[in-house]
Amino acid sequence: GLIQQDLTNPFHLGEVEGAKACAAKYGFELVVTSGDGKIDKQVEAFDGLLGQCDIISINTLDVTAFENSFKKAAEMGVKVVVQHSWSDQSLGTIGFDEYAMSTEVGEYAVEVLKSQGGELSEKQVVLLTGNDGQGLNENRIGGFVSVMEANNVTILAAEPTNWDGTTAVTKMENYLQAYDKIDMLYGLSDSVTYPAALVIKNADRRDEISICSIDGSADAIQAVIDGDMDSTYLLASQYTGYYKVLIPYLAMTGEYDFTTQGD
């Protein structure tokens, strides 16, 4: 089983493509569902797979909401692998080193800010984040912010978007109205950064606002080529989705042991 946060985010859809390719290659049955962006629905989706699946790989909106469901899974002999968060009730966690990745983005962002001219201590940055409390979200913020603080760059605001592009558009419009001076936008995912970049472009403020992001989606890569964004960190969703079901499958067949892999 593969449970996404939603099936509208382009990154999540790309992961489903990769997961399906993995299932076809290795010959296991794959069941895909999501929570439609809502915690209660994601819990329902998880519970609904317990009678169908041997192992479930889940990108939780809030891992703390699944304590009872994970207990139920253990009682039924269903294994659980959590993505981007940690639970003692799971076999282990699949994800990226989000903190290190956002630190790299921050280091590149500093170079972009320097290229604008002026002192770093005068620079002001806004963030578009994902879901508050989600491990992935906090680490993608943390590394970047640590670099900004080390370089005396001001973080004006950091607003959650729930990884929703429409929400990101509204938040970016609000930023543009609230702040006369914004030197950079850092978005935690292309799914929110790219729509916000279009808002900046349409407001004729692209020349003053640099834009850095994470994911490496096709739209964002093209935006970098066209000059509408400065950077995106390539994750390639089809590949991440492939491994988010391959590793659980190998764990079930005994070819992968989370307890011996370390961090």
Short mmCIF file of C-alpha atoms in Angstrom, two decimals:
data_model
loop_
_atom_site.label_atom_id
_atom_site.label_comp_id
_atom_site.label_asym_id
_atom_site.label_seq_id
_atom_site.Cartn_x
_atom_site.Cartn_y
_atom_site.Cartn_z
CA GLY A 1 0.00 0.00 0.00
CA LEU A 2 1.11 3.54 -0.79
CA ILE A 3 -0.72 6.34 1.00
CA GLN A 4 -0.01 9.88 -0.18
CA GLN A 5 -1.05 13.10 1.51
CA ASP A 6 -3.08 13.89 -1.59
CA LEU A 7 -3.29 12.98 -5.26
CA THR A 8 -3.33 16.50 -6.65
CA ASN A 9 0.18 17.69 -5.83
CA PRO A 10 2.36 17.13 -8.95
CA PHE A 11 5.19 15.70 -6.85
CA HIS A 12 2.90 13.16 -5.21
CA LEU A 13 1.49 12.16 -8.60
CA GLY A 14 5.01 11.72 -9.95
CA GLU A 15 5.77 9.44 -7.03
CA VAL A 16 2.74 7.31 -7.87
CA GLU A 17 4.08 6.92 -11.42
CA GLY A 18 7.40 5.70 -10.04
CA ALA A 19 5.70 3.37 -7.56
CA LYS A 20 3.63 1.79 -10.32
CA ALA A 21 6.77 1.23 -12.40
CA CYS A 22 8.39 -0.49 -9.42
CA ALA A 23 5.37 -2.73 -8.85
CA ALA A 24 5.34 -3.72 -12.52
CA LYS A 25 9.06 -4.57 -12.43
CA TYR A 26 8.98 -6.65 -9.25
CA GLY A 27 5.52 -8.16 -9.70
CA PHE A 28 3.82 -7.11 -6.48
CA GLU A 29 0.32 -5.66 -6.19
CA LEU A 30 0.25 -1.94 -5.42
CA VAL A 31 -2.74 -0.17 -3.88
CA VAL A 32 -2.57 3.64 -3.93
CA THR A 33 -4.74 6.00 -1.91
CA SER A 34 -4.50 9.33 -0.07
CA GLY A 35 -6.06 11.54 2.54
CA ASP A 36 -7.09 14.27 0.11
CA GLY A 37 -5.01 16.66 2.20
CA LYS A 38 -6.93 15.96 5.43
CA ILE A 39 -5.61 14.06 8.45
CA ASP A 40 -8.87 12.31 9.32
CA LYS A 41 -9.31 11.09 5.75
CA GLN A 42 -5.73 9.85 5.65
CA VAL A 43 -6.31 7.86 8.84
CA GLU A 44 -9.45 6.39 7.25
CA ALA A 45 -7.47 5.52 4.12
CA PHE A 46 -4.85 3.75 6.22
CA ASP A 47 -7.42 1.76 8.17
CA GLY A 48 -9.08 0.81 4.90
CA LEU A 49 -5.90 -0.82 3.61
CA LEU A 50 -5.31 -3.02 6.66
CA GLY A 51 -7.33 -5.88 5.23
CA GLN A 52 -5.70 -5.60 1.80
CA CYS A 53 -1.98 -5.07 2.30
CA ASP A 54 1.01 -6.83 3.86
CA ILE A 55 2.96 -3.60 4.23
CA ILE A 56 2.00 0.08 3.95
CA SER A 57 4.27 2.97 3.01
CA ILE A 58 2.71 6.24 4.17
CA ASN A 59 3.58 9.93 3.86
CA THR A 60 1.69 11.11 6.93
CA LEU A 61 0.22 14.55 7.28
CA ASP A 62 0.75 14.19 11.03
CA VAL A 63 2.36 10.98 12.25
CA THR A 64 1.02 11.46 15.80
CA ALA A 65 -2.54 10.96 14.51
CA PHE A 66 -1.78 7.34 13.57
CA GLU A 67 -0.89 5.85 16.93
CA ASN A 68 -4.10 3.81 17.21
CA SER A 69 -4.05 2.85 13.54
CA PHE A 70 -0.43 1.68 13.72
CA LYS A 71 -1.31 -0.38 16.81
CA LYS A 72 -4.20 -1.93 14.91
CA ALA A 73 -1.85 -2.72 12.01
CA ALA A 74 0.58 -4.48 14.35
CA GLU A 75 -2.23 -6.58 15.79
CA MET A 76 -3.22 -7.62 12.26
CA GLY A 77 0.36 -8.37 11.22
CA VAL A 78 0.54 -5.49 8.74
CA LYS A 79 3.94 -3.80 8.59
CA VAL A 80 4.27 -0.01 8.33
CA VAL A 81 6.98 2.19 6.85
CA VAL A 82 6.70 5.93 7.48
CA GLN A 83 7.96 8.53 5.03
CA HIS A 84 9.70 11.72 6.23
CA SER A 85 8.64 11.31 9.87
CA TRP A 86 9.45 8.91 12.70
CA SER A 87 7.33 6.45 14.63
CA ASP A 88 8.46 3.75 17.06
CA GLN A 89 5.54 1.69 15.74
CA SER A 90 6.97 1.46 12.23
CA LEU A 91 9.70 -0.68 10.69
CA GLY A 92 11.58 2.51 9.89
CA THR A 93 11.59 5.77 7.99
CA ILE A 94 12.12 6.45 4.30
CA GLY A 95 13.05 9.97 3.30
CA PHE A 96 15.73 12.47 2.47
CA ASP A 97 18.13 14.32 4.73
CA GLU A 98 15.82 17.31 4.62
CA TYR A 99 17.92 19.43 6.98
CA ALA A 100 21.11 18.94 4.99
CA MET A 101 19.25 19.56 1.74
CA SER A 102 17.71 22.81 2.95
CA THR A 103 21.12 23.85 4.28
CA GLU A 104 22.53 23.43 0.76
CA VAL A 105 19.65 25.50 -0.63
CA GLY A 106 20.38 28.14 2.00
CA GLU A 107 24.06 28.25 1.08
CA TYR A 108 23.17 28.73 -2.58
CA ALA A 109 20.56 31.32 -1.63
CA VAL A 110 23.23 33.35 0.17
CA GLU A 111 25.26 33.46 -3.04
CA VAL A 112 22.17 34.61 -4.95
CA LEU A 113 21.52 37.32 -2.36
CA LYS A 114 25.14 38.46 -2.62
CA SER A 115 24.76 38.77 -6.38
CA GLN A 116 21.99 41.31 -5.83
CA GLY A 117 24.50 43.69 -4.29
CA GLY A 118 24.32 45.35 -0.89
CA GLU A 119 24.91 43.90 2.58
CA LEU A 120 23.48 40.55 3.62
CA SER A 121 22.35 42.13 6.88
CA GLU A 122 19.94 44.25 4.82
CA LYS A 123 18.38 41.29 2.99
CA GLN A 124 14.85 40.10 3.76
CA VAL A 125 13.42 36.68 2.93
CA VAL A 126 9.93 35.18 3.02
CA LEU A 127 9.12 31.46 3.18
CA LEU A 128 6.21 29.40 1.91
CA THR A 129 6.17 26.23 4.00
CA GLY A 130 4.11 23.03 4.02
CA ASN A 131 2.27 21.53 6.98
CA ASP A 132 3.10 22.78 10.47
CA GLY A 133 4.40 19.99 12.70
CA GLN A 134 5.41 17.67 9.85
CA GLY A 135 8.99 16.46 10.20
CA LEU A 136 9.79 17.07 6.55
CA ASN A 137 8.44 20.61 6.80
CA GLU A 138 10.39 21.49 9.95
CA ASN A 139 13.69 20.22 8.56
CA ARG A 140 13.28 21.95 5.21
CA ILE A 141 12.81 25.14 7.19
CA GLY A 142 15.53 24.47 9.75
CA GLY A 143 18.59 24.06 7.56
CA PHE A 144 17.75 27.08 5.43
CA VAL A 145 16.97 29.31 8.40
CA SER A 146 20.20 28.30 10.16
CA VAL A 147 22.19 29.53 7.15
CA MET A 148 20.21 32.77 6.98
CA GLU A 149 20.79 33.41 10.68
CA ALA A 150 24.51 32.72 10.32
CA ASN A 151 24.65 35.37 7.60
CA ASN A 152 22.45 37.92 9.41
CA VAL A 153 19.69 37.64 6.80
CA THR A 154 16.21 38.54 8.09
CA ILE A 155 13.33 36.08 7.78
CA LEU A 156 10.28 38.31 7.38
CA ALA A 157 7.64 35.60 7.48
CA ALA A 158 7.06 31.87 7.07
CA GLU A 159 3.49 30.88 6.21
CA PRO A 160 2.15 27.31 5.86
CA THR A 161 0.45 26.33 2.60
CA ASN A 162 -0.44 22.67 3.29
CA TRP A 163 1.54 22.03 0.09
CA ASP A 164 -1.33 23.57 -1.88
CA GLY A 165 -0.56 25.81 -4.87
CA THR A 166 -3.77 27.83 -4.62
CA THR A 167 -3.03 28.62 -0.98
CA ALA A 168 0.52 29.57 -1.96
CA VAL A 169 -0.82 32.09 -4.49
CA THR A 170 -2.92 33.78 -1.81
CA LYS A 171 -0.04 33.81 0.69
CA MET A 172 2.33 35.31 -1.89
CA GLU A 173 -0.18 37.99 -2.84
CA ASN A 174 -0.44 38.85 0.86
CA TYR A 175 3.34 39.04 1.15
CA LEU A 176 3.57 41.43 -1.78
CA GLN A 177 0.97 43.69 -0.20
CA ALA A 178 2.49 43.54 3.28
CA TYR A 179 6.15 44.07 2.42
CA ASP A 180 7.60 46.76 0.18
CA LYS A 181 11.00 45.06 0.26
CA ILE A 182 11.38 41.32 -0.31
CA ASP A 183 14.74 40.10 -1.57
CA MET A 184 13.97 36.38 -1.80
CA LEU A 185 11.24 33.78 -1.68
CA TYR A 186 12.16 30.30 -0.47
CA GLY A 187 9.44 27.74 -1.10
CA LEU A 188 9.70 24.28 0.43
CA SER A 189 8.29 22.58 -2.68
CA ASP A 190 7.91 23.48 -6.35
CA SER A 191 4.20 22.75 -5.93
CA VAL A 192 3.94 25.99 -3.93
CA THR A 193 6.99 27.91 -5.17
CA TYR A 194 6.16 27.78 -8.86
CA PRO A 195 2.61 29.23 -8.49
CA ALA A 196 4.04 31.91 -6.20
CA ALA A 197 6.74 32.69 -8.75
CA LEU A 198 4.01 33.42 -11.31
CA VAL A 199 2.42 35.83 -8.83
CA ILE A 200 5.75 37.63 -8.46
CA LYS A 201 6.22 37.75 -12.23
CA ASN A 202 2.71 39.08 -12.85
CA ALA A 203 3.24 41.77 -10.22
CA ASP A 204 6.42 42.90 -12.06
CA ARG A 205 8.56 42.28 -8.97
CA ARG A 206 10.71 39.47 -10.33
CA ASP A 207 13.69 41.82 -10.77
CA GLU A 208 13.77 42.50 -7.03
CA ILE A 209 12.80 39.05 -5.68
CA SER A 210 14.99 35.99 -6.14
CA ILE A 211 13.33 32.58 -5.88
CA CYS A 212 14.73 29.27 -4.59
CA SER A 213 12.86 26.00 -4.22
CA ILE A 214 13.01 22.21 -3.79
CA ASP A 215 11.75 19.27 -5.91
CA GLY A 216 13.01 19.63 -9.47
CA SER A 217 9.58 19.44 -11.11
CA ALA A 218 9.33 19.97 -14.86
CA ASP A 219 7.56 23.33 -14.43
CA ALA A 220 10.18 24.61 -12.01
CA ILE A 221 13.10 23.47 -14.14
CA GLN A 222 11.58 25.27 -17.12
CA ALA A 223 11.03 28.34 -14.92
CA VAL A 224 14.73 28.33 -14.03
CA ILE A 225 15.61 28.05 -17.73
CA ASP A 226 13.24 30.93 -18.53
CA GLY A 227 14.56 33.08 -15.70
CA ASP A 228 11.34 33.01 -13.67
CA MET A 229 13.05 31.17 -10.77
CA ASP A 230 16.65 31.05 -9.61
CA SER A 231 16.91 27.41 -8.53
CA THR A 232 15.19 24.18 -7.61
CA TYR A 233 16.78 21.21 -5.83
CA LEU A 234 16.36 18.09 -7.97
CA LEU A 235 14.62 15.22 -6.16
CA ALA A 236 12.86 13.64 -9.18
CA SER A 237 9.53 12.37 -7.85
CA GLN A 238 9.33 9.33 -10.11
CA TYR A 239 12.55 8.02 -8.58
CA THR A 240 11.56 8.80 -4.99
CA GLY A 241 8.19 7.08 -5.49
CA TYR A 242 9.96 4.05 -6.94
CA TYR A 243 12.09 3.60 -3.83
CA LYS A 244 9.28 4.43 -1.40
CA VAL A 245 7.64 1.15 -2.39
CA LEU A 246 10.75 -0.82 -3.38
CA ILE A 247 12.33 -0.62 0.07
CA PRO A 248 9.15 -1.79 1.87
CA TYR A 249 8.81 -4.62 -0.67
CA LEU A 250 12.41 -5.71 -0.06
CA ALA A 251 11.81 -5.49 3.69
CA MET A 252 8.91 -7.92 3.31
CA THR A 253 11.00 -10.34 1.25
CA GLY A 254 13.88 -10.21 3.74
CA GLU A 255 16.29 -8.48 1.36
CA TYR A 256 16.36 -5.23 3.37
CA ASP A 257 16.63 -4.80 7.12
CA PHE A 258 15.90 -1.36 8.55
CA THR A 259 17.62 -2.24 11.82
CA THR A 260 21.03 -2.65 10.15
CA GLN A 261 20.92 0.37 7.85
CA GLY A 262 21.52 3.21 10.34
CA ASP A 263 20.47 6.74 9.46
#
